[in-house]
Short mmCIF file of C-alpha atoms in Angstrom, two decimals:
data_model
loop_
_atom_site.label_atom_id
_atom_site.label_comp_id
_atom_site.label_asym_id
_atom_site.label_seq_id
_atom_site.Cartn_x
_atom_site.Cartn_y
_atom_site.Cartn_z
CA UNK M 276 -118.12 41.40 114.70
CA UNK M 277 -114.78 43.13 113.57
CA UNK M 278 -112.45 40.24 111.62
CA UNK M 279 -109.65 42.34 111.66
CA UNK M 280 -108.68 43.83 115.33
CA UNK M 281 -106.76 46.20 115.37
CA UNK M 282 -104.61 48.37 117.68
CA UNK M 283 -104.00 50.69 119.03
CA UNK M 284 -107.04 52.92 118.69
CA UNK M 285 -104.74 56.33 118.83
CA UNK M 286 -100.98 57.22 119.12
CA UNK M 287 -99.16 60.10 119.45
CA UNK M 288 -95.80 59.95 117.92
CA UNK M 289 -92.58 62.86 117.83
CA UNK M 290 -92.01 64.00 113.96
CA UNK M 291 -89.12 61.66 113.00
CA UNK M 292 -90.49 58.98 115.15
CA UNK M 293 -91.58 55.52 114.48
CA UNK M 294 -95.60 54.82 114.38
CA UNK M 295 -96.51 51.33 114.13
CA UNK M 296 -100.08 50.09 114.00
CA UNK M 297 -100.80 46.29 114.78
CA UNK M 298 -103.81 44.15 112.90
CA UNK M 299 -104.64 40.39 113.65
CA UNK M 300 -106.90 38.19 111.78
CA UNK M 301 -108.53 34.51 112.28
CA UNK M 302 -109.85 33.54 108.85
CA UNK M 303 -107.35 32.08 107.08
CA UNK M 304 -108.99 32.31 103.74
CA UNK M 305 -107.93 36.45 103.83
CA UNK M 306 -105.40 36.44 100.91
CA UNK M 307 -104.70 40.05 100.71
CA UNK M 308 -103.68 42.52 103.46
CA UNK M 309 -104.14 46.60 102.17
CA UNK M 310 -103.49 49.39 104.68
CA UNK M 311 -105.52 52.40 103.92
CA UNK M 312 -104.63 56.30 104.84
CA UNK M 313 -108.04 58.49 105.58
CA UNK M 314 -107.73 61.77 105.82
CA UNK M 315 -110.47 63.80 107.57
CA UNK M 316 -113.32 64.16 105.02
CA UNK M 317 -111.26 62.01 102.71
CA UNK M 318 -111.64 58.51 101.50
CA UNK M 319 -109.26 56.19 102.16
CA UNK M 320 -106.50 55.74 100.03
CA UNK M 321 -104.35 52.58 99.22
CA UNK M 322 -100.93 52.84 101.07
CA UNK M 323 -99.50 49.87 100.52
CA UNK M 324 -100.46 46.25 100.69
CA UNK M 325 -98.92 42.68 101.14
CA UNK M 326 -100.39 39.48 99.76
CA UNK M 327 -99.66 36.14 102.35
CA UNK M 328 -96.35 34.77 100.71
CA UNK M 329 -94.73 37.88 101.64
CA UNK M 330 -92.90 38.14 105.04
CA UNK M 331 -92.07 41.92 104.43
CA UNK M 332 -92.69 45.02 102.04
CA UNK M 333 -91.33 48.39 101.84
CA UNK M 334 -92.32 51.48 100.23
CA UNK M 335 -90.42 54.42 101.24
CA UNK M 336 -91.26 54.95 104.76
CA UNK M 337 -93.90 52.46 105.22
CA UNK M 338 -93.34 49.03 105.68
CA UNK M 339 -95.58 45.97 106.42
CA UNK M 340 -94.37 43.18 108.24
CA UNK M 341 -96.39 40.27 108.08
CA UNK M 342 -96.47 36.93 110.15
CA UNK M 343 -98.95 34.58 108.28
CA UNK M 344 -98.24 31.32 111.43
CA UNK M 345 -99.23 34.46 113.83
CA UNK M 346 -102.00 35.68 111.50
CA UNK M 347 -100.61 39.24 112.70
CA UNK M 348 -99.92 41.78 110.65
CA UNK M 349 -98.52 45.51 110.98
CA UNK M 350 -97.39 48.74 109.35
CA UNK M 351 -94.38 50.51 110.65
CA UNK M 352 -94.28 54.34 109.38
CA UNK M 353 -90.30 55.45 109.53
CA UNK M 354 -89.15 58.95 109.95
CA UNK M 355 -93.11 60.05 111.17
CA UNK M 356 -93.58 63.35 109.53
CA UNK M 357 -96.99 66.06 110.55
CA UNK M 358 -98.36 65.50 106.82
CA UNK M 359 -98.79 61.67 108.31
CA UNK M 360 -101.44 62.46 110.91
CA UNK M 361 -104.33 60.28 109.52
CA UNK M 362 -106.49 57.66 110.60
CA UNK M 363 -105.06 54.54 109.38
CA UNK M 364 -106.96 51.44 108.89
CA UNK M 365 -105.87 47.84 108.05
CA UNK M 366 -108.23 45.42 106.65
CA UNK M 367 -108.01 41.98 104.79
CA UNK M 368 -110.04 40.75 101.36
CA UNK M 369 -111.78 37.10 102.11
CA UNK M 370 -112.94 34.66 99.62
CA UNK M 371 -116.02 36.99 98.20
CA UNK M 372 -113.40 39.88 97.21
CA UNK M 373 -114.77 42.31 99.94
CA UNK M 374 -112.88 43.61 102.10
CA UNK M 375 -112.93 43.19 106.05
CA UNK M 376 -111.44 47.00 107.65
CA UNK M 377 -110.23 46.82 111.07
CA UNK M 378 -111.55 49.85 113.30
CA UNK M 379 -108.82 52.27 112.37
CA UNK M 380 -105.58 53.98 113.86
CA UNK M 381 -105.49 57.87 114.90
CA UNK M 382 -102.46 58.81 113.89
CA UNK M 383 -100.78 62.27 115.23
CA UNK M 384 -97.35 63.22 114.70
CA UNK M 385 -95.95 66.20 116.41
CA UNK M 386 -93.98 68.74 115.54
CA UNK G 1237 -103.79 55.91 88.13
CA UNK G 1238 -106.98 54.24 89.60
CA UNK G 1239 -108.86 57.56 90.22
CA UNK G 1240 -112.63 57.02 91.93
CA UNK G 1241 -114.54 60.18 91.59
CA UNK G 1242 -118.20 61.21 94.20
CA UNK G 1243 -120.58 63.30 93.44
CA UNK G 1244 -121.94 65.28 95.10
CA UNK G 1245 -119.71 65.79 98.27
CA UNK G 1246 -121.88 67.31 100.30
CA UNK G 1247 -125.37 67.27 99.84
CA UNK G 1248 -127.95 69.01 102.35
CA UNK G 1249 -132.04 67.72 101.90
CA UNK G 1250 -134.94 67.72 103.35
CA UNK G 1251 -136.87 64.92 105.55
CA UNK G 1252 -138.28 63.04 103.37
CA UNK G 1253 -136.45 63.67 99.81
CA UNK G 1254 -134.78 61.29 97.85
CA UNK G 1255 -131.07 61.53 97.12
CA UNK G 1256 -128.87 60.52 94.31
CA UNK G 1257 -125.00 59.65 94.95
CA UNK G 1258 -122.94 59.19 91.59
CA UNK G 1259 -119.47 57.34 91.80
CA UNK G 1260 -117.26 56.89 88.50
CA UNK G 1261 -114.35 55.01 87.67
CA UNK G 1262 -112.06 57.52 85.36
CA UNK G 1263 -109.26 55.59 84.01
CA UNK G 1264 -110.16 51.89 84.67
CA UNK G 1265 -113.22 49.72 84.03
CA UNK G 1266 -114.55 48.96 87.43
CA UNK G 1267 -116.52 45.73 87.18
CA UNK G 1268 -117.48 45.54 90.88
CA UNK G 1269 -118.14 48.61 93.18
CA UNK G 1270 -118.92 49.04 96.34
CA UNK G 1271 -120.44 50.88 98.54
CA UNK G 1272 -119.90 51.83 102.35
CA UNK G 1273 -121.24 54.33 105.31
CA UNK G 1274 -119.09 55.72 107.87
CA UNK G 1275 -120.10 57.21 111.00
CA UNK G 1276 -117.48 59.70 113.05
CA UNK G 1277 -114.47 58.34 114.57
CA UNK G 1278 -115.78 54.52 113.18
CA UNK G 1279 -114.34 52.04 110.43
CA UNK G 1280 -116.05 52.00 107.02
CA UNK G 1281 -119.32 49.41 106.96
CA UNK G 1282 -119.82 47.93 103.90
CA UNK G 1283 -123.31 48.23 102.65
CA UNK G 1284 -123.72 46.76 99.32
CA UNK G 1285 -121.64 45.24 96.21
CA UNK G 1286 -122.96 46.05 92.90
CA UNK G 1287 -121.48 44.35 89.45
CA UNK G 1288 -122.07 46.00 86.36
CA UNK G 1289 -125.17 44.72 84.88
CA UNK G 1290 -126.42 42.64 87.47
CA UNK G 1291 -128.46 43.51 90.79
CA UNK G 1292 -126.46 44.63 93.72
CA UNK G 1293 -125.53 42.23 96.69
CA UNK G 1294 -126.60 43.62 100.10
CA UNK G 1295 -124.86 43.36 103.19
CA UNK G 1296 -127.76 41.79 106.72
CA UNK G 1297 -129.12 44.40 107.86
CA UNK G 1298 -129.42 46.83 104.83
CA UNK G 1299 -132.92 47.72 103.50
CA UNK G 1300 -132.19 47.73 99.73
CA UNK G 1301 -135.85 49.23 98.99
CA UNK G 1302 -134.09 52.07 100.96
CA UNK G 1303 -130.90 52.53 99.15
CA UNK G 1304 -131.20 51.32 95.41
CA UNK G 1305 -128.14 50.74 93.68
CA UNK G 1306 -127.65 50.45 90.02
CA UNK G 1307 -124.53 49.75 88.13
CA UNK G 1308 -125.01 50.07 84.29
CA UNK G 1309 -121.93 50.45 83.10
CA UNK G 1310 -118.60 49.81 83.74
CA UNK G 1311 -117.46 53.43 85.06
CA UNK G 1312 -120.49 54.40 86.76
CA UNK G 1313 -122.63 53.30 89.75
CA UNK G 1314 -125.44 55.22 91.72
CA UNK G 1315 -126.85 55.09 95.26
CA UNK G 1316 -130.32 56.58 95.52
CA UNK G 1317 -131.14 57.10 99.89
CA UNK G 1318 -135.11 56.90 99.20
CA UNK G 1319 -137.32 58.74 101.59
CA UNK G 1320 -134.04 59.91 103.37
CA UNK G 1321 -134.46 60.64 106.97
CA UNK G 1322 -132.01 62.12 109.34
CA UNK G 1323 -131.04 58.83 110.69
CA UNK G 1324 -129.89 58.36 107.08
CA UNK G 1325 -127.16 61.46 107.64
CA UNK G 1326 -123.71 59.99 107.13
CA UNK G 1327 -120.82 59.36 105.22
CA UNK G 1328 -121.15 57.62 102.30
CA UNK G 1329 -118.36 56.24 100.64
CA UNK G 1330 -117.58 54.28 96.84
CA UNK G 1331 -114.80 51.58 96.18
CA UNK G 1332 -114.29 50.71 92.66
CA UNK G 1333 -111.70 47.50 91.30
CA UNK G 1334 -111.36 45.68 87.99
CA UNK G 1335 -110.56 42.54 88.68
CA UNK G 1336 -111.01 40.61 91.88
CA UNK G 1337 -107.56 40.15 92.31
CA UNK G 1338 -107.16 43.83 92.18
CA UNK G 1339 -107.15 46.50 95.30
CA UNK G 1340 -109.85 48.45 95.66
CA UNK G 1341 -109.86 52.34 94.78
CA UNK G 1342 -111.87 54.71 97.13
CA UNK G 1343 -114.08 58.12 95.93
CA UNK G 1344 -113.91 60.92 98.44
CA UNK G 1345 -117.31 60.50 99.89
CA UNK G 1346 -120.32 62.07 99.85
CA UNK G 1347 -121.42 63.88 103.31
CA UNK G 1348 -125.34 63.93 103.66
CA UNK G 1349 -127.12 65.41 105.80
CA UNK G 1350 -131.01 65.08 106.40
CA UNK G 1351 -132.45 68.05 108.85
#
């Protein structure tokens, strides 16, 4: 049973373009909120990350907007360039420090 | 910073063979790892959580006389596939953090394949 859903499964986005991947949650005891950028053959690697008390965070062209009363989360990626296709995957760290991925984003951005 | 390094990457056996699967913390301590399987196209599935020094935590549904874990020091922990079969073929992935409050850091996986 996924903890985190998240959508949509794909998108195809115009370089320059806005991509922006959705995540909702239900446990409330999730008190930290990473998005992670997998390459094919890649791990993932942290993109950026918001803690609950935070309504917003930007770091360059990604930005997560959070909305803890909506237990909703997303990442917007600004300015969508072709060195951003990826699989994308949001996910959430409960009470035991392990962390709960949602089912992961294609991401392609065309030229 | 934070770098998580797998070995091997890609590792081709034989029905039957057993298969090591190092991951190593280079420039932090990592006093928890984990370790997770990914099929094609799917999420990452958390299989186990090993702290240094003590005996791994497995996730329902994982046979841990089938993949031993051991984590005896702070930088390195190993995942042995026992009598791998080709239902054992996947993507095998570390996570490494030093404190709980503390992301986690990912290797670059380790493919296996079992003909």
């Amino acid at each position: 049973q996924q903890q985190v859903k998240q959508s949509p499964q794909s998108l195809i986005v115009q370089k320059g373009g806005i991509s922006i991947i959705n995540c909702a949650y239900e446990n409330t005891a999730f008190d930290y909120f990473p998005w992670y950028q997998q390459f094919p053959g890649k791990g993932p690697a942290l993109l950026i990350a918001i803690r609950p008390d935070v309504s917003e965070k930007k770091e360059g062209r990604f930005t997560i907007s959070f909305n803890k009363s909506a237990k909703q989360f997303s990442l917007h990626i600004m300015d969508s360039q072709p060195g951003d296709s990826a699989t994308y995957f949001c996910a959430a760290t409960d009470s035991w420090g392990k962390l709960q991925f949602g089912a992961g984003t294609q991401v392609v951005v065309t030229p | 910073g934070a770098v998580v390094s797998q070995h091997p990457s890609w590792v081709i056996c034989k029905s039957g063979t057993s298969v090591k699967i190092e991951c190593r913390s280079l420039d932090f301590q990592a006093t928890t790892m984990f370790w997770y399987r990914q099929f094609p196209k799917q999420s990452l599935m958390l299989m186990a959580t090993s702290n240094e020094g003590s005996k791994a935590t497995y996730e329902q549904g994982v046979e841990k006389d089938k993949f031993l874990i051991n984590h005896a020091s702070l930088t390195l922990s190993t995942l042995t596939v026992t009598s791998a079969h080709p239902e054992d073929s996947s993507f095998y992935i570390c996570s490494a953090r030093w404190q709980s409050n503390q992301p986690q850091h990912f290797g670059d996986g380790t493919r296996l394949s079992i003909l």
